[in-house]
PDB file of C-alpha atoms in Angstrom:
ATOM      1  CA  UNK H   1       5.128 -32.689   0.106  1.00 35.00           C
ATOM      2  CA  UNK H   2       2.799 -34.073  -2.860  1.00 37.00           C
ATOM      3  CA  UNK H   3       0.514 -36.725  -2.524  1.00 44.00           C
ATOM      4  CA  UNK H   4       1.619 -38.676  -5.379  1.00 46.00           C
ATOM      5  CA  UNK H   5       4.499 -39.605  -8.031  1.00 42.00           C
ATOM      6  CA  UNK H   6       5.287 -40.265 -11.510  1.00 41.00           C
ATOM      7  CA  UNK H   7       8.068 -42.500 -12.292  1.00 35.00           C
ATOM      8  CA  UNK H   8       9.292 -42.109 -15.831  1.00 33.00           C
ATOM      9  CA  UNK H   9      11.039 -44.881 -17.707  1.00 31.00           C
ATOM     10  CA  UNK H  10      13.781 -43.504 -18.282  1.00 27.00           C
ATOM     11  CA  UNK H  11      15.714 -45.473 -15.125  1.00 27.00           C
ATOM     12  CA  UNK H  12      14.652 -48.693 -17.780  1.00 26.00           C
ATOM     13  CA  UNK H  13      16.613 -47.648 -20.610  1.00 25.00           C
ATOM     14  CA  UNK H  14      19.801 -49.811 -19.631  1.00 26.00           C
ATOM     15  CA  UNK H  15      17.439 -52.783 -19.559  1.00 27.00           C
ATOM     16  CA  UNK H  16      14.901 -52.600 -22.059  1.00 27.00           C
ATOM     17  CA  UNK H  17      16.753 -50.782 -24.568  1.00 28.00           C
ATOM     18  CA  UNK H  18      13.921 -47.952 -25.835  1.00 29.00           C
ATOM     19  CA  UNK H  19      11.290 -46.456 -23.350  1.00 28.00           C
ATOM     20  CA  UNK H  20       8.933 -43.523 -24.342  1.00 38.00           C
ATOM     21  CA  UNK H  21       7.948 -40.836 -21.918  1.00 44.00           C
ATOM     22  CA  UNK H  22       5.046 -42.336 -21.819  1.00 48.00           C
ATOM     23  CA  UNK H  23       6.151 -45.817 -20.589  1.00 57.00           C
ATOM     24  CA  UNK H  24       5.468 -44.263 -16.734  1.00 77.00           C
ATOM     25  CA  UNK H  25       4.542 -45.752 -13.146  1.00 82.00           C
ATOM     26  CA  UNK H  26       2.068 -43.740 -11.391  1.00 86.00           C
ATOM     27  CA  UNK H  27       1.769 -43.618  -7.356  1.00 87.00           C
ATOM     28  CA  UNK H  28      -1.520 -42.105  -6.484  1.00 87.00           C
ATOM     29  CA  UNK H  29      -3.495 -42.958  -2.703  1.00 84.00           C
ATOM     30  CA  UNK H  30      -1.272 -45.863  -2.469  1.00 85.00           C
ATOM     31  CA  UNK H  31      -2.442 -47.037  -5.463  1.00 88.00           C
ATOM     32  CA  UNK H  32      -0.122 -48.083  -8.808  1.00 90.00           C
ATOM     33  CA  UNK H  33      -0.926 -47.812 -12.407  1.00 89.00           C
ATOM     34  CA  UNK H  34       0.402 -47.072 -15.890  1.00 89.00           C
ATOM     35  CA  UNK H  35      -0.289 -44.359 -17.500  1.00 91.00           C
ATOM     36  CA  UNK H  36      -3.148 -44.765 -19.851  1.00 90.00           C
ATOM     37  CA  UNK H  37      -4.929 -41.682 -20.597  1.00 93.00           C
ATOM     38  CA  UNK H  38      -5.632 -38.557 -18.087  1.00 95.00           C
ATOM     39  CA  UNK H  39      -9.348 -39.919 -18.247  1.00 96.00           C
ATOM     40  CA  UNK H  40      -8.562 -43.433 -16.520  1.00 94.00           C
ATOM     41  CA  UNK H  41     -10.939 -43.837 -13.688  1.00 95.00           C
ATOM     42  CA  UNK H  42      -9.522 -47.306 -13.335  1.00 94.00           C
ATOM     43  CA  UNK H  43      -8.272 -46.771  -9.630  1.00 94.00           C
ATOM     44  CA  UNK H  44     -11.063 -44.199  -8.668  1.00 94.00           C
ATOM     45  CA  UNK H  45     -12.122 -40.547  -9.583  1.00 95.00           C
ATOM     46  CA  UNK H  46      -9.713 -39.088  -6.735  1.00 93.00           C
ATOM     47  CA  UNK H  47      -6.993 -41.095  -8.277  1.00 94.00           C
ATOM     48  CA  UNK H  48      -7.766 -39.573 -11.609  1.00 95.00           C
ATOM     49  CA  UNK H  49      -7.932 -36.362  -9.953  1.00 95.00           C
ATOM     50  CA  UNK H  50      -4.313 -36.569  -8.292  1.00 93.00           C
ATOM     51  CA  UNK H  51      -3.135 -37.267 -12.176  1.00 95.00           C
ATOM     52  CA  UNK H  52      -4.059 -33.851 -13.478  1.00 96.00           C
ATOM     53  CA  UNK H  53      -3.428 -31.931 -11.059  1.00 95.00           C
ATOM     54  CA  UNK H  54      -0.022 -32.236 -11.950  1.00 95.00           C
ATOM     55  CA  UNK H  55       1.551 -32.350  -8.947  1.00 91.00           C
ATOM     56  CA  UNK H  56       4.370 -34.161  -9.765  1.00 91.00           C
ATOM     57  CA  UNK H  57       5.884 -31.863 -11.949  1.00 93.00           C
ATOM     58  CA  UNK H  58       7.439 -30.250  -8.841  1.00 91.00           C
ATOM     59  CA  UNK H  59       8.665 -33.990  -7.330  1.00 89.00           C
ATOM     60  CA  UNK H  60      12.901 -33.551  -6.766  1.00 88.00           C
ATOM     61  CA  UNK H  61      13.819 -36.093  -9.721  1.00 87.00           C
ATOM     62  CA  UNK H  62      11.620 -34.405 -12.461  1.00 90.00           C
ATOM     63  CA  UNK H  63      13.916 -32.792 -14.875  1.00 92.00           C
ATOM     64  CA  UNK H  64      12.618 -29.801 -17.027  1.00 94.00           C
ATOM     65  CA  UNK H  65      12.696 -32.179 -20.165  1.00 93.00           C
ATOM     66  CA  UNK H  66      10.020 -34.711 -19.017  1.00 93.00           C
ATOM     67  CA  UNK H  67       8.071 -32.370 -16.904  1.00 94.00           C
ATOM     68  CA  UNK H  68       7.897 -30.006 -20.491  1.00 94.00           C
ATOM     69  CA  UNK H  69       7.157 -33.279 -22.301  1.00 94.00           C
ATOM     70  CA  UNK H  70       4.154 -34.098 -20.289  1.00 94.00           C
ATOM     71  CA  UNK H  71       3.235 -30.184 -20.117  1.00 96.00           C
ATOM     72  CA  UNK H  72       2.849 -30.707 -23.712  1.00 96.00           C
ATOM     73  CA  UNK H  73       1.340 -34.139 -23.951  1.00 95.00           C
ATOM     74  CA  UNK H  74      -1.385 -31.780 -21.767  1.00 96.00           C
ATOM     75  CA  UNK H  75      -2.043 -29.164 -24.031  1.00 96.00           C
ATOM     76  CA  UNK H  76      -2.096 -31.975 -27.046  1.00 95.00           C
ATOM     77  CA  UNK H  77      -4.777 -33.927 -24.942  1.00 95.00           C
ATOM     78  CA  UNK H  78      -6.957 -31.851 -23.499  1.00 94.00           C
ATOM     79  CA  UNK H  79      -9.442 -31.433 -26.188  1.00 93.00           C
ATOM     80  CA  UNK H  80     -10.362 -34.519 -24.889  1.00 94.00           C
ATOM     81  CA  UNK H  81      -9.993 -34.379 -21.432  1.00 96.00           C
ATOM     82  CA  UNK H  82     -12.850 -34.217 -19.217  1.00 95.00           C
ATOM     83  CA  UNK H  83     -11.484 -34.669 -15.974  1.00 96.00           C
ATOM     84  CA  UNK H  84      -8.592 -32.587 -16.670  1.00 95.00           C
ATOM     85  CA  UNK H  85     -11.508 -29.452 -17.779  1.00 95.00           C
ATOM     86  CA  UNK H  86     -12.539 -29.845 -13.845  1.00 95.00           C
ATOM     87  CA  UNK H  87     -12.643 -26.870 -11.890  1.00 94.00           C
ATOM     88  CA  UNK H  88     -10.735 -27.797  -8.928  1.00 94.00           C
ATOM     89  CA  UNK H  89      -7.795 -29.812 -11.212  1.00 95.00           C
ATOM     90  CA  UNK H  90      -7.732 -26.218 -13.638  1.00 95.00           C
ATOM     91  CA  UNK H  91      -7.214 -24.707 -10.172  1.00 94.00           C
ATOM     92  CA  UNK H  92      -4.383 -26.773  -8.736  1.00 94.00           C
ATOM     93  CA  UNK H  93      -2.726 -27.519 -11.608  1.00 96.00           C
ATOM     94  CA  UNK H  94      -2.163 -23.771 -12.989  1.00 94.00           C
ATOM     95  CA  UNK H  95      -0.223 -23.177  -9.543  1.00 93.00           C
ATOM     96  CA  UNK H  96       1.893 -26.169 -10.624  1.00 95.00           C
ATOM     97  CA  UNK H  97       2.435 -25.177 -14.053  1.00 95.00           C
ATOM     98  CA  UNK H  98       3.263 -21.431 -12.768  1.00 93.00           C
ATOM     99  CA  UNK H  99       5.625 -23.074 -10.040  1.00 92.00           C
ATOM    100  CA  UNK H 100       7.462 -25.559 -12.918  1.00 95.00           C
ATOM    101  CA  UNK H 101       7.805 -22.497 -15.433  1.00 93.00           C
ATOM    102  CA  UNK H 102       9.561 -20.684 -12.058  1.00 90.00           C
ATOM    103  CA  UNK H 103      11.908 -23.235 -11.362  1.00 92.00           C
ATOM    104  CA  UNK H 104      13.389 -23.482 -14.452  1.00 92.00           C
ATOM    105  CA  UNK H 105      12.382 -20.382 -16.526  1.00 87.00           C
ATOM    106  CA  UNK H 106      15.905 -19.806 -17.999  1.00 90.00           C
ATOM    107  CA  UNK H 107      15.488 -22.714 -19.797  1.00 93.00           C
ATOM    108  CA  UNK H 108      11.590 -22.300 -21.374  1.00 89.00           C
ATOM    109  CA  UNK H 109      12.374 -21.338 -25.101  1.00 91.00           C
ATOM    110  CA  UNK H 110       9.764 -17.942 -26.300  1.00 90.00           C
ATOM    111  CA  UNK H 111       8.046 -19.961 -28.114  1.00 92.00           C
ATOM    112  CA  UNK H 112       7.257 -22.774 -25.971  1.00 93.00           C
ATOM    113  CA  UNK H 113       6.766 -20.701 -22.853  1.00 91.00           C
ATOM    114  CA  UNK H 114       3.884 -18.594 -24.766  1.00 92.00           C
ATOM    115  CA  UNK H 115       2.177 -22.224 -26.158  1.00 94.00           C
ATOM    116  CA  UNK H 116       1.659 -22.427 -22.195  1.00 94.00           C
ATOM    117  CA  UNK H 117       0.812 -19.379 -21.068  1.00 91.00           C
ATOM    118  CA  UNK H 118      -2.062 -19.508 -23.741  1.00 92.00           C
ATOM    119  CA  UNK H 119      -3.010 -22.796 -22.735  1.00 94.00           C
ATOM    120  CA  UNK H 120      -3.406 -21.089 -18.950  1.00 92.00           C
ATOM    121  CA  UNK H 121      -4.806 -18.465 -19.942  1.00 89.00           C
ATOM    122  CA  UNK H 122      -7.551 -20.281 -21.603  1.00 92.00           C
ATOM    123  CA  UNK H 123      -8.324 -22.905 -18.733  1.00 93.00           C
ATOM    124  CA  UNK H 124      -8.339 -20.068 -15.865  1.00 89.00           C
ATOM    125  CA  UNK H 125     -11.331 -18.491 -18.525  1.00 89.00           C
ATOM    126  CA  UNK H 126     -12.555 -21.524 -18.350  1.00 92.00           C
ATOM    127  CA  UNK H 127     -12.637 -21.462 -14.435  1.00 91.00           C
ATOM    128  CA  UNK H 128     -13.697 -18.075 -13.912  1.00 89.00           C
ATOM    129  CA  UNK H 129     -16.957 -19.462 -15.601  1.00 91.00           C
ATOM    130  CA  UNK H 130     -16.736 -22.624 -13.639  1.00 90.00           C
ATOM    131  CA  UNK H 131     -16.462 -21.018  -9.695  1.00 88.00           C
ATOM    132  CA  UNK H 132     -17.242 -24.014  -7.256  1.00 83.00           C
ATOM    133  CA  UNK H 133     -19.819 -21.916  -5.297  1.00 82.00           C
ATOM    134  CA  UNK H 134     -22.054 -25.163  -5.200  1.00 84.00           C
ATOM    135  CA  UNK H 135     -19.529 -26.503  -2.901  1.00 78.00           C
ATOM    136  CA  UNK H 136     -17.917 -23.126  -1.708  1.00 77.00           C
ATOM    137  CA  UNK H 137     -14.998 -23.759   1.250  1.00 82.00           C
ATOM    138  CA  UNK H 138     -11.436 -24.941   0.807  1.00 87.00           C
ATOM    139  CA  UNK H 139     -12.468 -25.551  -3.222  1.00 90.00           C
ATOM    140  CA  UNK H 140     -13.422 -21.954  -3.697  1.00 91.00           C
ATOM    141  CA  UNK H 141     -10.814 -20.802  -1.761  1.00 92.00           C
ATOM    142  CA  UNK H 142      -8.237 -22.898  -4.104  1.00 92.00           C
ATOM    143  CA  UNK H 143     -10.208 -21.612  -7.671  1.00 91.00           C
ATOM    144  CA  UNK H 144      -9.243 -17.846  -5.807  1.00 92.00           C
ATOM    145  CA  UNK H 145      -5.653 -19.063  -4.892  1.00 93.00           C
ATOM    146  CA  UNK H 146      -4.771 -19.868  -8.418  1.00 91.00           C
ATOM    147  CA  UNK H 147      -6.794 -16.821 -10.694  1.00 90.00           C
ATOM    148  CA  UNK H 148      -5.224 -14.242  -8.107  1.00 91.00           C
ATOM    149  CA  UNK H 149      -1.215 -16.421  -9.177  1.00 90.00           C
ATOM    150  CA  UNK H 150      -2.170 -16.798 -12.587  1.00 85.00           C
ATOM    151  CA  UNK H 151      -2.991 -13.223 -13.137  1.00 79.00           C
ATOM    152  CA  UNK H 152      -0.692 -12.266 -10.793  1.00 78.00           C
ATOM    153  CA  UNK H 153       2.760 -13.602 -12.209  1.00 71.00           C
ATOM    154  CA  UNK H 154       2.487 -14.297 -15.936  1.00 63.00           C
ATOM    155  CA  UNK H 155       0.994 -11.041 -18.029  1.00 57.00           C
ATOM    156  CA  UNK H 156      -1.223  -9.588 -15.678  1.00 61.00           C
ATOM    157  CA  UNK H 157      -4.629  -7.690 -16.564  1.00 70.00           C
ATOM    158  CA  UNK H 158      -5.560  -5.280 -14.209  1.00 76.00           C
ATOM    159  CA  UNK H 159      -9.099  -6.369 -14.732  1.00 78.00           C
ATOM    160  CA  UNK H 160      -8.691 -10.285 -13.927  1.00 79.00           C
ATOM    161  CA  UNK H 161      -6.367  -8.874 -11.285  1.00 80.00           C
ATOM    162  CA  UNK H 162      -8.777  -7.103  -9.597  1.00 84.00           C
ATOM    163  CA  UNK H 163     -11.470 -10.127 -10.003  1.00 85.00           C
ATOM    164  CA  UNK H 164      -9.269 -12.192  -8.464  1.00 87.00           C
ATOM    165  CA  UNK H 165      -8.048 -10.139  -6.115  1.00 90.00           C
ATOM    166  CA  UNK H 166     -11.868  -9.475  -4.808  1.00 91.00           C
ATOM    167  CA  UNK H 167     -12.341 -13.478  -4.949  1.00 91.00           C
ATOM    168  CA  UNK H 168      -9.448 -14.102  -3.166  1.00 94.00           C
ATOM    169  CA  UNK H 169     -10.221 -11.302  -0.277  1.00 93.00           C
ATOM    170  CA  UNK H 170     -13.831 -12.247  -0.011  1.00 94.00           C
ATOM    171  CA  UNK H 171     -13.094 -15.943   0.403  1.00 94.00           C
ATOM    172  CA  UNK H 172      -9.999 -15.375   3.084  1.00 96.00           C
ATOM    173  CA  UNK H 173     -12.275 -13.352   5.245  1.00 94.00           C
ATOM    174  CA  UNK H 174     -15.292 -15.404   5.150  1.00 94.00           C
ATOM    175  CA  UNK H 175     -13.047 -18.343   5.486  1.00 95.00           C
ATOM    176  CA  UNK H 176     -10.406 -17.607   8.067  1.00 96.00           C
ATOM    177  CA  UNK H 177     -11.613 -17.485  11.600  1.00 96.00           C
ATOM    178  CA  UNK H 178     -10.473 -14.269  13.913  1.00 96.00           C
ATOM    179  CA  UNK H 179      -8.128 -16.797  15.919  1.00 96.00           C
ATOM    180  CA  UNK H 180      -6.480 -17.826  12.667  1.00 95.00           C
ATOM    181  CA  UNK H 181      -8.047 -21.595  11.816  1.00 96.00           C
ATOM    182  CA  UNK H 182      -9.728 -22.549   8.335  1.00 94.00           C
ATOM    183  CA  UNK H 183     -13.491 -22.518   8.850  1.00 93.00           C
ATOM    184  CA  UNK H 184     -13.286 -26.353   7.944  1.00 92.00           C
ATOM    185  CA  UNK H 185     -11.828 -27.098  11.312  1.00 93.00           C
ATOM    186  CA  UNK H 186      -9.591 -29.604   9.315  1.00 94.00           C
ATOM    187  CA  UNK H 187      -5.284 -29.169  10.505  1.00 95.00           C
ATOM    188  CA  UNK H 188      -4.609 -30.803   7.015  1.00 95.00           C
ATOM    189  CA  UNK H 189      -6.689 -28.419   4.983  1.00 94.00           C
ATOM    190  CA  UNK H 190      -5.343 -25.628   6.682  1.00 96.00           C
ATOM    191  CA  UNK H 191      -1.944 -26.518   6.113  1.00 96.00           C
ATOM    192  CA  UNK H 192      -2.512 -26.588   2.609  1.00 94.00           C
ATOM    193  CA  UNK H 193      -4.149 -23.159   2.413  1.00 95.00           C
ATOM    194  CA  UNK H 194      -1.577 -21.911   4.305  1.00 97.00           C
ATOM    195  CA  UNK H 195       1.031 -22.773   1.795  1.00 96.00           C
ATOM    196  CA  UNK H 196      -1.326 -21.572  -1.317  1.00 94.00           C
ATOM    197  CA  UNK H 197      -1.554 -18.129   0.731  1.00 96.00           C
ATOM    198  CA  UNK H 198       2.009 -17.938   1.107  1.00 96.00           C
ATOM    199  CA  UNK H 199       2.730 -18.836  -3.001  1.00 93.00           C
ATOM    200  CA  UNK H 200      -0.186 -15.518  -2.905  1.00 93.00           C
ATOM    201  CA  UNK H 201       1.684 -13.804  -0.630  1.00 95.00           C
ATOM    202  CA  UNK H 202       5.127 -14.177  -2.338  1.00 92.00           C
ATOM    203  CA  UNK H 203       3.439 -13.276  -5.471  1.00 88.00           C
ATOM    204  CA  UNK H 204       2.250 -10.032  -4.411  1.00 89.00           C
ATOM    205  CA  UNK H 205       5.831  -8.933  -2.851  1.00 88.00           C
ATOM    206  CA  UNK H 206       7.110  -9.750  -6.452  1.00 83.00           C
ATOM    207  CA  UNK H 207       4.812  -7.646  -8.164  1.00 80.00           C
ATOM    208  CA  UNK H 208       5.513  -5.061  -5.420  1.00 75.00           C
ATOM    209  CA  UNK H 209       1.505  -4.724  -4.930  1.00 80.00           C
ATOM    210  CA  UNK H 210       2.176  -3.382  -1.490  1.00 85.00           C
ATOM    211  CA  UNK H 211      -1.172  -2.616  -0.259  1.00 88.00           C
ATOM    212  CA  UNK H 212      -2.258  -6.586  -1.259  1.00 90.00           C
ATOM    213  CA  UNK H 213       0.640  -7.763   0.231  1.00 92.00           C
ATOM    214  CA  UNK H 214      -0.166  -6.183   3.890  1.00 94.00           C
ATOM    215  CA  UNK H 215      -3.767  -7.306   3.292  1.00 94.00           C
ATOM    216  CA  UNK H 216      -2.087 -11.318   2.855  1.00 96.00           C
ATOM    217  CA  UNK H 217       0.177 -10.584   5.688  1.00 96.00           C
ATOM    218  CA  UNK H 218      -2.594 -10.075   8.052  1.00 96.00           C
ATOM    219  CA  UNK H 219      -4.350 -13.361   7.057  1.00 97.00           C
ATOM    220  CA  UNK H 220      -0.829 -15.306   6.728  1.00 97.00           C
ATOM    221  CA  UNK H 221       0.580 -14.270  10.202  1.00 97.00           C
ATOM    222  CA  UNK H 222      -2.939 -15.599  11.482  1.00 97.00           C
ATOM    223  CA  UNK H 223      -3.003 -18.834   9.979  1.00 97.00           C
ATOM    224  CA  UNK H 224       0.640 -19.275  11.035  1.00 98.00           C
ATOM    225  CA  UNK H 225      -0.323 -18.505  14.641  1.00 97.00           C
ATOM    226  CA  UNK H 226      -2.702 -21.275  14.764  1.00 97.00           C
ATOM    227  CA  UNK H 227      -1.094 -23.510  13.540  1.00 97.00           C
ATOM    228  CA  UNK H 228       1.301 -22.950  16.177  1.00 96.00           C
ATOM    229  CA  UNK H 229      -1.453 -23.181  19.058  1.00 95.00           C
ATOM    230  CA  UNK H 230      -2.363 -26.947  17.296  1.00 96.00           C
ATOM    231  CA  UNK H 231       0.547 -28.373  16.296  1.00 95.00           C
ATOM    232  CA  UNK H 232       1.688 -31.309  18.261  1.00 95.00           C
ATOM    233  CA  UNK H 233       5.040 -31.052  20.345  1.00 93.00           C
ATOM    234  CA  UNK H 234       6.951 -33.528  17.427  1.00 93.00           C
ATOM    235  CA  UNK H 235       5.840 -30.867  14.780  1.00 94.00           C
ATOM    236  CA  UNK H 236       2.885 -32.728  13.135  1.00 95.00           C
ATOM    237  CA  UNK H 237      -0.785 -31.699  13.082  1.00 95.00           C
ATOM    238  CA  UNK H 238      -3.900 -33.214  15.044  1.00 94.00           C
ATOM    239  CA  UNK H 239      -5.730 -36.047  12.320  1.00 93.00           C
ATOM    240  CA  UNK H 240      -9.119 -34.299  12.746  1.00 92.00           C
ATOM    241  CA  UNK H 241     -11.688 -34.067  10.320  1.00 90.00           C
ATOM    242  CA  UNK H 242     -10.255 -35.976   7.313  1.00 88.00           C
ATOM    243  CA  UNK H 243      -6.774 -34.688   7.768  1.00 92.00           C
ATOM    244  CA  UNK H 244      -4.090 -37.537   6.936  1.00 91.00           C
ATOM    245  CA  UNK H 245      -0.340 -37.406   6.761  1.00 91.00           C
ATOM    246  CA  UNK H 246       1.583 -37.227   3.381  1.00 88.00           C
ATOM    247  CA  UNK H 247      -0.761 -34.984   1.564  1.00 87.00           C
ATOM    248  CA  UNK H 248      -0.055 -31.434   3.039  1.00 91.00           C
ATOM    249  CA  UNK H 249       2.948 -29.701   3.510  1.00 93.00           C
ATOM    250  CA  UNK H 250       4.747 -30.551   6.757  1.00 95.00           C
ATOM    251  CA  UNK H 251       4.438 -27.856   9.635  1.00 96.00           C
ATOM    252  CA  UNK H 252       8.603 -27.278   9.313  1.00 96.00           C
ATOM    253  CA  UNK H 253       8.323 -26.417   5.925  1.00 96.00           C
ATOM    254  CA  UNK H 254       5.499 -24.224   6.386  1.00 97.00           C
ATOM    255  CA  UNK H 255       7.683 -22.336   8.998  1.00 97.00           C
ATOM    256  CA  UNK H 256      10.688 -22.505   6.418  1.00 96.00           C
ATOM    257  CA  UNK H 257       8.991 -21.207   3.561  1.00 96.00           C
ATOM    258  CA  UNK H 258       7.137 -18.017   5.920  1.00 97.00           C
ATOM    259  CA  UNK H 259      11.128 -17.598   6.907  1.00 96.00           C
ATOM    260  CA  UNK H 260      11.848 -17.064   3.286  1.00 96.00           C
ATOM    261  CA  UNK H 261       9.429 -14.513   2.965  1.00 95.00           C
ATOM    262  CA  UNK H 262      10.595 -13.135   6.313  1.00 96.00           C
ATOM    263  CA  UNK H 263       7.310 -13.167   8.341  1.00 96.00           C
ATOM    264  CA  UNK H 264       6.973 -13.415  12.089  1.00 95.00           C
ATOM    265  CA  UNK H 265       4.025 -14.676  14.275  1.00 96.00           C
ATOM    266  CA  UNK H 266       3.194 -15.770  17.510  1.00 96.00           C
ATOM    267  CA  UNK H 267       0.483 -18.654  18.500  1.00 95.00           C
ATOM    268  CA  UNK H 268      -3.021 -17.409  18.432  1.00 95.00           C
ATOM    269  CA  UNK H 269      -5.042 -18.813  21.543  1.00 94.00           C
ATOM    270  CA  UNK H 270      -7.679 -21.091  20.343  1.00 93.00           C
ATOM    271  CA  UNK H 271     -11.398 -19.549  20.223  1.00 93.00           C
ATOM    272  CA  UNK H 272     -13.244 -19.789  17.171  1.00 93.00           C
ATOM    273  CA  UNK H 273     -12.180 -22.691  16.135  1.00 92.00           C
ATOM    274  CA  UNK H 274     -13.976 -25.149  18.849  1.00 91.00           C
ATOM    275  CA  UNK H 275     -10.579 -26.529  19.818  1.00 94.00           C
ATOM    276  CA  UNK H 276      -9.021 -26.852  23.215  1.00 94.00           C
ATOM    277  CA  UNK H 277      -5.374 -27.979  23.791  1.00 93.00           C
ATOM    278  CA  UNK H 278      -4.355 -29.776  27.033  1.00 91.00           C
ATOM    279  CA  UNK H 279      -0.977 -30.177  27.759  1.00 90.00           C
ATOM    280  CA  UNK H 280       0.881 -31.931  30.876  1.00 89.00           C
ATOM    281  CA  UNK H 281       4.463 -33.133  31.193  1.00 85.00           C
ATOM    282  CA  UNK H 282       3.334 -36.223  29.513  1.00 88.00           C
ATOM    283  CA  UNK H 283       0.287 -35.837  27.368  1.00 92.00           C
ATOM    284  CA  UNK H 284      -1.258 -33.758  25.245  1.00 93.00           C
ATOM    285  CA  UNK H 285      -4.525 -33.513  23.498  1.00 94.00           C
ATOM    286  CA  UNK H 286      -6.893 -31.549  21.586  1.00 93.00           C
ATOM    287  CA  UNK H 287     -10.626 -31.364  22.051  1.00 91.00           C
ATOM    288  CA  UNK H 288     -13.588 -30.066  20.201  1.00 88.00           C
ATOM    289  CA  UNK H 289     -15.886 -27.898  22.261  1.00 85.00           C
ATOM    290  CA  UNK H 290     -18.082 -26.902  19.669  1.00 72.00           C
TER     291      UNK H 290
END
């Protein structure tokens, strides 16, 4: 799932003749706008946000040629893009970059594949130096998620490899709770960490860095067996503590994806987390306890 879209122009060729890439309909929050510049806090900051982090790229209808055209308007840009030099956009959007360049890496030319890489290479520098431990949680956990993929897929150093790898382990076990829940106590977050840690997870079997990937496992199979215990009956999550549909992956494709990777888990009875479920033939509901 991704919480917003691009629509390119090039549906409006038959009618208008010539359209440029850059001729685009943007569907952030609800909210619709043309492209103007990745600095256009016109609709709101978190709008601006959802622009560069680039989800998009990975939407069903984007083809490799206008995702690597706006990859490339990007890199051209970004001297001059202040949003866009964000920690927590660096950190989302170098997991989308790394996921585009996976999808269709038989058809990234040499040349144009190593433009990229150096471009993230250079902004996960740039957020190694930028670490969001003035706001620590879910953020911090997402600057780990994407140095630990970023110097996990494309050239890895053993030395940023281990940095990240440190991050990344420091942050899951301060983070994730013994009975599997994100320390935020919010079903959307978690969902969302749960599918970075499986992208970390899937990483690491790839490499064939066994002794990370039992470490992920551990923290995976947890999260998983929450999310079991929570999960409503029709497969969607509890809206507490500013969790919203549409923005998270759905539960089924969380289960799909840890399929893939051929994990099992059970549900984890709820303790740490502060939650109680109540079930009867008719009703159920979840509680906060403290």
């Amino acid at each position: 799932m991704f919480p917003g879209n691009l629509h390119c122009g090039w549906s409006q060729l038959s009618q208008s003749g010539i359209v440029t890439m850059y001729q685009a309909t943007l569907s952030f929050l609800n909210l619709i706008g043309d492209f103007k510049s990745w600095n256009d806090v016109s609709h709101g900051m978190l709008w601006a946000y959802n622009l560069n982090y680039m989800d998009w790229l990975l939407q069903p209808d984007m083809t490799f040629e206008q995702g690597s055209e706006w990859v490339e308007r990007f890199i051209t840009d970004l001297p001059t893009n202040r949003i866009g030099l964000d920690p927590y956009p660096i950190a989302l959007r170098s997991i989308n970059w790394i996921k585009f360049i996976g999808r269709h890496h038989k058809k990234v030319e040499s040349n144009r594949l190593q433009r990229w890489n150096d471009s993230l290479y250079a902004q996960c520098k740039l957020l190694e130096r930028k670490l969001e431990y003035q706001l620590l949680g879910n953020h911090l956990l997402e600057d780990a998620y994407a140095l630990f993929i970023r110097f996990n897929f494309i050239f890895p150093i053993k030395k940023m490899y281990d940095k990240a790898s440190c991050l990344l382990y420091k942050e899951l076990d301060e983070q994730i709770l013994p009975d599997g829940s994100h320390y935020e106590q919010s079903p959307m977050y978690h969902c969302i960490l749960l599918d970075r840690l499986l992208d970390c997870y899937n990483a690491s079997i790839n490499r064939g860095h066994e002794k990370m990937c039992e470490l992920l496992k551990l923290y995976v199979v947890r999260m998983l067996g929450h999310l079991e215990s929570i999960v409503w009956k029709d497969d969607t999550i509890p809206l507490l503590n500013d969790s919203a549909y549409g923005i998270a992956p759905t539960v089924s494709e969380l289960r799909a994806y840890a399929k893939r990777l051929k994990l099992e888990w059970t549900p984890l009875p709820m303790k740490e987390c502060g939650y109680r479920k109540l079930c009867s033939t008719h009703l159920e509901a979840v509680c906060g306890c403290g």
